[in-house]
Coordinates of C-alpha atoms in Angstrom, one line a residue:
M17 CA 109.1 127.7 78.0
S18 CA 110.1 128.8 81.2
S19 CA 114.0 129.0 80.4
I20 CA 113.3 131.4 77.8
Y21 CA 110.9 133.4 79.7
N22 CA 113.7 134.5 81.9
D23 CA 114.1 136.9 79.0
P24 CA 111.5 139.7 79.1
Q25 CA 112.3 140.3 75.6
W26 CA 112.8 136.9 74.4
S27 CA 110.4 137.2 71.5
N28 CA 112.6 139.9 69.8
N29 CA 115.7 137.6 70.3
L30 CA 114.7 134.0 70.1
D31 CA 118.4 132.6 68.8
T32 CA 119.7 134.2 72.2
A33 CA 117.0 132.8 74.3
V34 CA 117.2 129.1 72.9
S35 CA 121.2 129.4 73.2
R36 CA 120.8 129.0 77.1
L37 CA 119.9 125.6 76.0
S38 CA 123.4 124.5 74.9
G39 CA 125.0 126.6 77.7
P40 CA 127.9 125.6 80.1
G41 CA 125.0 124.3 82.5
V42 CA 124.9 124.4 86.4
P43 CA 127.3 122.8 88.6
L44 CA 126.3 120.0 90.3
E45 CA 126.9 121.5 93.8
E46 CA 124.8 124.5 93.3
A47 CA 122.0 122.2 92.4
L48 CA 122.5 120.4 95.5
A49 CA 122.6 123.4 97.4
W50 CA 118.9 124.4 96.3
L51 CA 117.9 120.6 97.1
G52 CA 119.4 120.9 100.4
E53 CA 117.1 123.9 101.1
R54 CA 114.1 122.1 99.7
A55 CA 115.0 118.8 101.8
K56 CA 114.3 120.9 105.2
E57 CA 110.7 121.6 103.9
E58 CA 107.8 119.5 105.2
H59 CA 106.7 118.1 101.8
F60 CA 110.3 117.3 100.3
S61 CA 110.0 114.6 97.5
L62 CA 111.3 113.1 94.5
S63 CA 109.6 115.9 92.7
D64 CA 112.2 118.3 94.0
V65 CA 114.6 116.0 92.9
W66 CA 113.7 115.5 89.3
G67 CA 113.1 119.3 89.4
V68 CA 116.5 120.1 90.1
L69 CA 118.0 117.7 87.9
T70 CA 116.0 118.6 85.0
S71 CA 116.6 122.2 85.3
A72 CA 120.4 121.8 85.6
G73 CA 120.8 119.0 83.3
I74 CA 118.6 120.0 80.7
M75 CA 117.6 123.6 81.0
K76 CA 121.0 124.3 81.9
E77 CA 120.1 126.9 84.8
M78 CA 118.7 127.2 88.0
D79 CA 115.5 129.7 87.4
L80 CA 114.5 130.8 90.6
R81 CA 112.3 133.1 89.3
R82 CA 108.3 133.0 90.7
L83 CA 105.8 132.8 87.9
S84 CA 103.8 135.6 89.2
D85 CA 106.6 137.8 88.9
E86 CA 105.5 137.6 84.7
A87 CA 102.1 139.8 85.8
S88 CA 104.1 142.9 85.8
R89 CA 106.2 142.3 82.8
N90 CA 105.1 144.4 79.6
A91 CA 103.1 142.5 76.6
T92 CA 106.3 142.1 74.5
N93 CA 106.1 138.1 75.3
P94 CA 103.0 136.1 74.3
Y95 CA 101.6 135.6 77.7
P96 CA 102.3 132.5 79.4
I97 CA 100.0 129.6 80.5
Y98 CA 101.4 126.2 82.0
S99 CA 99.1 123.2 82.1
A100 CA 98.9 120.1 84.5
I101 CA 96.4 117.5 85.5
E102 CA 95.1 116.2 88.6
K103 CA 96.4 112.7 89.5
H104 CA 93.3 111.2 91.0
C105 CA 91.0 113.2 88.9
Y106 CA 93.0 112.1 85.7
S107 CA 93.0 108.4 86.8
H108 CA 88.9 108.3 88.4
G109 CA 87.4 111.2 87.1
P110 CA 85.1 113.3 86.6
I111 CA 86.9 115.0 83.6
Q112 CA 86.0 118.4 85.5
G113 CA 88.7 118.0 87.7
K114 CA 91.4 116.6 85.6
W115 CA 93.0 119.8 83.5
F116 CA 94.6 122.5 85.8
E117 CA 96.2 125.8 84.8
V118 CA 98.9 128.3 86.0
S119 CA 99.2 131.7 84.7
P120 CA 101.3 134.9 85.9
H121 CA 98.0 135.8 87.7
E122 CA 96.0 132.7 88.5
A123 CA 96.1 128.9 89.0
G124 CA 93.2 126.4 89.0
F125 CA 91.0 124.1 87.4
T126 CA 90.0 125.2 84.0
E127 CA 86.6 123.5 83.7
L128 CA 85.6 124.0 87.3
G129 CA 86.0 128.1 86.9
L130 CA 87.9 127.9 90.0
F131 CA 91.0 129.9 90.7
I132 CA 93.6 131.5 93.2
S133 CA 96.4 133.9 92.6
T134 CA 99.3 132.2 91.4
S135 CA 101.6 133.2 94.1
L136 CA 99.3 131.2 96.7
L137 CA 99.2 128.0 94.9
G138 CA 100.7 125.9 97.4
S139 CA 99.3 127.4 100.7
T140 CA 97.3 126.1 103.0
F141 CA 93.2 127.0 102.6
Q142 CA 90.2 125.5 104.1
N143 CA 86.6 126.0 102.6
G144 CA 88.0 128.8 100.5
E145 CA 89.9 130.6 103.3
L146 CA 93.3 131.4 103.3
L147 CA 94.8 129.7 106.6
E148 CA 98.4 129.9 106.0
E149 CA 100.5 131.5 103.3
K150 CA 103.3 129.6 101.9
P151 CA 106.4 130.9 99.7
E152 CA 105.7 130.7 96.3
M153 CA 107.1 127.7 94.2
D154 CA 110.1 128.7 91.8
M155 CA 110.2 127.8 88.2
V156 CA 112.3 124.8 89.0
K157 CA 109.9 123.5 91.4
L158 CA 107.3 124.2 88.7
Q159 CA 108.6 122.1 85.7
V160 CA 109.0 119.0 87.1
P161 CA 108.0 116.0 84.5
G162 CA 105.1 114.4 86.0
Q163 CA 105.2 110.6 87.2
I164 CA 102.0 108.4 87.7
D165 CA 102.2 105.4 89.6
S166 CA 100.8 102.8 87.4
A167 CA 100.6 98.8 87.4
A168 CA 104.3 98.6 86.7
E169 CA 106.1 96.7 89.0
D170 CA 108.4 98.2 91.9
Y171 CA 111.4 96.8 90.5
L172 CA 110.9 98.5 86.9
R173 CA 109.7 101.7 88.4
V174 CA 113.1 101.3 90.7
Y175 CA 115.5 100.7 87.8
N176 CA 114.1 103.3 85.4
A177 CA 114.4 106.0 88.0
L178 CA 117.8 105.4 88.7
N179 CA 118.8 105.4 85.3
K180 CA 117.3 108.8 84.8
L181 CA 119.1 109.8 87.7
V182 CA 122.3 108.9 86.3
G183 CA 121.8 110.5 83.1
L184 CA 120.5 113.7 84.5
T185 CA 123.5 113.8 86.8
R186 CA 125.9 113.1 84.0
S187 CA 125.0 116.3 82.5
T188 CA 125.5 118.6 85.4
I189 CA 129.0 117.6 85.7
K190 CA 132.3 117.7 83.6
D191 CA 135.2 116.4 85.8
P192 CA 136.3 113.4 83.7
T193 CA 137.3 111.0 86.8
A194 CA 133.7 111.6 88.0
L195 CA 132.3 110.9 84.4
S196 CA 134.1 107.6 84.7
E197 CA 132.6 106.8 87.5
L198 CA 129.2 107.2 86.4
D199 CA 130.4 105.2 83.1
K200 CA 130.8 102.0 86.0
L201 CA 127.7 102.9 88.0
Q202 CA 125.7 102.7 84.5
E203 CA 127.4 99.1 83.7
I204 CA 126.1 98.0 87.6
L205 CA 122.5 99.2 86.4
E206 CA 123.0 97.5 82.8
D207 CA 124.4 94.3 84.8
R208 CA 121.5 94.0 87.0
D209 CA 118.5 94.7 84.6
M210 CA 116.9 91.7 85.8
L211 CA 113.7 91.8 83.6
N212 CA 116.2 91.1 81.1
H213 CA 118.6 88.9 82.7
N214 CA 116.2 86.7 85.0
K215 CA 113.4 86.5 82.2
S216 CA 112.7 82.6 82.8
V217 CA 112.8 83.1 87.1
W218 CA 110.0 86.1 86.0
L219 CA 107.7 84.0 83.9
E220 CA 107.8 80.9 86.5
S221 CA 106.3 83.3 89.0
K222 CA 102.9 81.9 89.2
S223 CA 101.1 84.7 91.4
S224 CA 101.2 88.2 91.6
E225 CA 102.4 88.3 95.3
E226 CA 105.4 85.8 93.8
R227 CA 106.1 88.9 91.1
K228 CA 105.8 91.5 93.7
N229 CA 108.0 89.8 96.2
L230 CA 110.6 89.0 93.6
S231 CA 110.3 92.8 92.3
G232 CA 110.9 93.8 96.0
Q233 CA 114.0 91.5 96.4
W234 CA 115.8 92.7 93.0
S235 CA 114.9 96.4 94.0
L236 CA 116.8 96.0 97.3
E237 CA 119.6 94.2 95.5
L238 CA 119.9 97.0 93.4
M239 CA 119.8 99.7 95.6
A240 CA 122.4 97.9 97.8
A241 CA 124.6 97.6 94.6
V242 CA 124.2 101.5 94.3
Q243 CA 125.4 102.4 98.0
T244 CA 128.1 99.7 97.5
W245 CA 129.4 101.7 94.8
S246 CA 128.9 105.5 96.3
Q247 CA 131.0 104.1 99.3
S248 CA 133.6 102.8 97.3
L249 CA 134.2 106.2 95.6
E250 CA 137.4 108.1 96.7
D251 CA 137.1 111.0 98.8
G252 CA 136.6 114.4 97.4
A253 CA 133.8 116.6 96.3
F254 CA 132.2 114.1 94.1
K255 CA 131.7 111.6 96.3
T256 CA 130.3 114.1 98.8
H257 CA 127.7 115.4 96.2
V258 CA 127.1 111.5 95.6
S259 CA 126.3 110.7 99.3
L260 CA 124.2 113.3 99.5
L261 CA 122.3 112.5 96.5
T262 CA 121.7 108.9 97.8
K263 CA 121.3 109.5 101.3
Q264 CA 118.0 111.6 100.1
V265 CA 117.1 110.0 97.1
L266 CA 117.2 106.6 97.3
P267 CA 114.8 106.2 100.3
M268 CA 112.3 108.2 98.2
I269 CA 112.7 105.9 95.1
M270 CA 112.1 102.8 96.9
K271 CA 108.9 104.3 98.8
W272 CA 108.3 106.3 95.4
E273 CA 107.4 109.5 97.1
W274 CA 106.2 112.0 94.7
G275 CA 105.3 115.7 95.7
T276 CA 101.9 116.9 96.3
T277 CA 100.7 120.6 96.6
G278 CA 98.5 122.6 99.2
N279 CA 94.7 122.0 97.9
F280 CA 92.9 125.6 98.0
L281 CA 89.4 123.6 97.5
Y282 CA 89.7 121.5 100.6
Q283 CA 86.4 121.6 102.3
Y284 CA 85.3 124.2 99.9
Q285 CA 81.5 124.1 100.0
D286 CA 80.3 124.0 96.4
S287 CA 78.4 121.1 94.8
T288 CA 80.2 121.5 91.5
V289 CA 83.5 120.4 93.2
P290 CA 84.6 116.6 92.7
P291 CA 84.0 115.2 96.2
Y292 CA 87.6 114.1 96.3
L293 CA 88.9 117.6 96.0
R294 CA 87.0 119.0 98.5
S295 CA 87.8 116.1 101.1
T296 CA 91.7 116.0 100.5
E297 CA 94.3 118.4 102.1
R298 CA 96.7 118.3 99.1
F299 CA 96.5 116.9 95.6
H300 CA 99.1 115.7 93.3
L301 CA 99.6 117.8 89.7
T302 CA 101.5 116.0 87.1
D303 CA 102.3 115.9 83.3
A304 CA 99.3 117.1 81.5
G305 CA 101.0 115.4 78.3
L306 CA 99.7 112.6 79.8
L307 CA 95.9 113.8 78.9
I308 CA 96.7 116.0 75.9
N309 CA 100.0 116.8 74.8
V310 CA 99.1 120.4 73.5
G311 CA 97.3 122.8 75.9
Y312 CA 94.4 123.2 74.3
P313 CA 91.5 123.0 76.9
S314 CA 93.0 126.2 78.5
F315 CA 91.8 127.9 75.3
L316 CA 88.7 126.7 74.7
G317 CA 85.2 128.0 75.5
E318 CA 84.3 131.4 76.7
K319 CA 86.5 132.3 79.2
R320 CA 89.3 133.6 76.7
D321 CA 87.0 133.5 73.9
I322 CA 90.0 132.5 71.2
D323 CA 89.1 133.3 67.4
L324 CA 92.4 131.5 66.4
I325 CA 94.8 129.0 67.4
I326 CA 98.3 128.1 65.9
A327 CA 99.1 125.3 66.9
P328 CA 103.0 124.0 66.0
E329 CA 102.7 120.0 66.6
Y330 CA 105.9 119.1 68.2
S331 CA 104.8 115.9 70.1
A332 CA 105.9 112.4 69.9
G333 CA 103.3 109.7 69.1
N334 CA 100.7 109.4 66.1
M335 CA 100.2 112.6 64.1
F336 CA 97.0 114.2 64.7
E337 CA 96.4 112.5 67.9
T338 CA 96.6 115.6 70.1
L339 CA 94.1 117.0 67.6
T340 CA 91.5 114.3 67.9
L341 CA 92.0 114.0 71.8
A342 CA 91.3 117.6 72.3
R343 CA 88.3 117.2 70.0
D344 CA 86.9 114.7 72.4
Y345 CA 87.7 116.4 75.3
A346 CA 85.7 119.6 73.9
A347 CA 82.7 117.2 73.3
E348 CA 82.9 116.0 76.8
V349 CA 83.3 119.3 78.1
K350 CA 80.6 120.9 75.7
K351 CA 82.7 123.5 74.0
P352 CA 82.9 124.7 70.7
F353 CA 85.5 122.7 68.6
P354 CA 86.0 122.6 64.7
E355 CA 85.1 119.8 63.1
I356 CA 88.2 117.6 61.6
D357 CA 87.8 116.1 58.0
V358 CA 88.8 112.4 58.2
K359 CA 90.6 112.6 55.1
I360 CA 93.1 114.6 56.8
L361 CA 93.8 112.1 59.2
E362 CA 94.4 109.7 56.6
E363 CA 97.9 111.4 55.9
R364 CA 99.2 110.9 59.8
D365 CA 101.9 108.8 58.2
W366 CA 103.3 111.7 56.0
P367 CA 101.6 115.1 56.8
K368 CA 101.4 118.2 54.9
G369 CA 103.0 121.2 56.7
C370 CA 99.8 123.1 57.4
Y371 CA 96.1 122.5 57.9
V372 CA 93.1 124.9 58.6
L373 CA 90.3 123.7 60.4
E374 CA 88.1 126.4 59.9
G375 CA 85.8 127.6 63.0
K376 CA 82.3 128.3 62.5
E377 CA 80.6 130.8 65.0
K378 CA 81.9 129.9 68.4
E379 CA 84.7 127.3 67.4
P380 CA 87.8 128.8 67.2
T381 CA 90.2 128.5 63.8
I382 CA 93.1 126.1 64.5
V383 CA 96.0 126.1 62.2
Y384 CA 97.9 123.2 62.8
M385 CA 101.4 122.7 61.7
P386 CA 103.3 119.3 62.0
L387 CA 107.2 119.8 62.7
F388 CA 108.1 117.0 59.9
N389 CA 105.9 116.8 56.9
R390 CA 106.0 116.8 53.1
H391 CA 108.0 119.8 52.7
N392 CA 110.7 118.9 54.9
C393 CA 110.6 115.1 54.4
K394 CA 110.6 113.5 50.9
D395 CA 108.4 110.4 52.0
A396 CA 107.1 108.5 54.6
A397 CA 110.0 106.9 55.6
E398 CA 111.9 110.0 56.3
F399 CA 109.2 111.2 58.0
N400 CA 109.6 108.5 60.4
A401 CA 112.9 108.2 60.9
K402 CA 112.9 112.4 61.6
M403 CA 110.2 111.7 64.3
E404 CA 112.3 108.4 65.8
E405 CA 115.4 110.5 66.0
F406 CA 114.1 113.6 67.6
S407 CA 111.7 111.7 69.8
T408 CA 110.9 113.1 73.5
F409 CA 112.5 110.0 75.5
Q410 CA 116.2 110.6 75.3
R411 CA 119.2 112.7 76.6
P412 CA 119.3 116.6 76.3
Y413 CA 119.5 117.6 72.7
S414 CA 123.2 118.4 71.5
Q415 CA 124.1 121.8 70.1
E416 CA 123.6 120.3 66.2
K417 CA 120.3 119.0 67.3
I418 CA 118.8 122.1 68.8
E419 CA 119.8 124.2 65.9
F420 CA 118.0 121.6 63.9
V421 CA 114.7 121.7 65.2
L422 CA 114.7 125.6 65.8
E423 CA 115.7 126.0 61.8
T424 CA 113.2 123.6 60.6
A425 CA 110.5 125.4 63.2
K426 CA 111.4 128.7 61.5
A427 CA 111.3 127.3 58.1
N428 CA 107.8 125.9 58.6
I429 CA 106.5 129.4 59.2
K430 CA 108.1 131.0 56.5
T431 CA 106.7 128.1 54.0
N432 CA 103.3 128.8 55.2
K433 CA 103.5 132.6 55.9
E434 CA 100.7 133.4 53.6
T435 CA 98.3 130.9 54.9
L436 CA 99.0 132.5 58.5
L437 CA 98.5 135.9 57.9
Q438 CA 95.6 135.0 55.7
E439 CA 93.9 133.4 59.0
I440 CA 95.1 136.0 61.1
K441 CA 93.4 138.9 59.0
K442 CA 90.1 136.4 58.9
A443 CA 90.4 136.1 63.1
V444 CA 90.8 140.0 63.4
L445 CA 87.7 140.6 60.7
R446 CA 85.8 137.9 62.9
R447 CA 86.6 139.7 66.0
H448 CA 85.2 142.9 64.7
N449 CA 82.2 141.6 63.9
K450 CA 81.5 139.9 67.2
V451 CA 82.3 143.6 69.0

């Protein structure tokens, strides 16, 4: 989403906008130059590393725009609203402190109704007063995929992080020798997949303390192996780049240091603000998909007073899950949401291409459109195969996959054109009657 908004006219030429995803990519040295600048900052963390490698390796660009730049653009493109969740409130509540949204004009907590100018996100505040204005974050830093430290063992976190780091680094380089060296590192990681190779030792560990010590030992051994591989590389540009990565990134992987953002609600004198948000100088924003993988919360209720939500469903996981999660969320925060017919949920294994959940009075109407459906999959088996083939957790899509998804999405809109036009007309009439 952030990538296509680079073009102020993208909605008039979607093919060109999407073609960036299959572009030549960003040289590793350019990505590392950005990382080097961030490393000078006080709160440098793994979020910066993941942000730059995601931008360079998957989005194939270093998007240095500021989101507030969009505020002065014309209305050719749909208005972009990005979502996140606050980590502590996500884990411990209350729900009013969970959902966070960022638009070109403002950033803040949806349910609390407290916002600041987007250009000030990350600056230092106290009791609602701006103490120190910091440079606005660019799009590279804003599009960091969130990480939440769960009950997973230290070793598994380290192992998976290194695996992802190798995959993302691979997507930023083309040199055959460098790629061959990364293959060797991949083999080292696979050889040291201790949870698979040493299951018996792991299972014999009686206490959580023993397991913690064992995972710590394996983590150190894994990091040492990566360091040895790094030092064995032939002198040259690739070794220099790798040394920079290992020097800056490996210590943070061990400590699991993810980024935080200056909290504009610190010591804010308002009883509606959760105590945690009033007492911490920095909060941790992470992927909103951990709560709901479609941004419904930002569009419910009186603030935006939405009549119609057209919701293409491209999420992994069970079909209709985002819809039922949004319904439950709306009920908890006491916002209107259309009724979901139970019979619809019975079709999750092979859904139709379009469902209309009709809103009454203050409820928005929702047009729910699964990417894969009965129109483009002949049966439930093909539907499941397509969901698996285009799952979220894989390396960047090939050009062929990108084109297939885009054409499938286009075909879905064309197939359901009459339904969409009918619901748009009804929404316009409804708005007219409200006025």
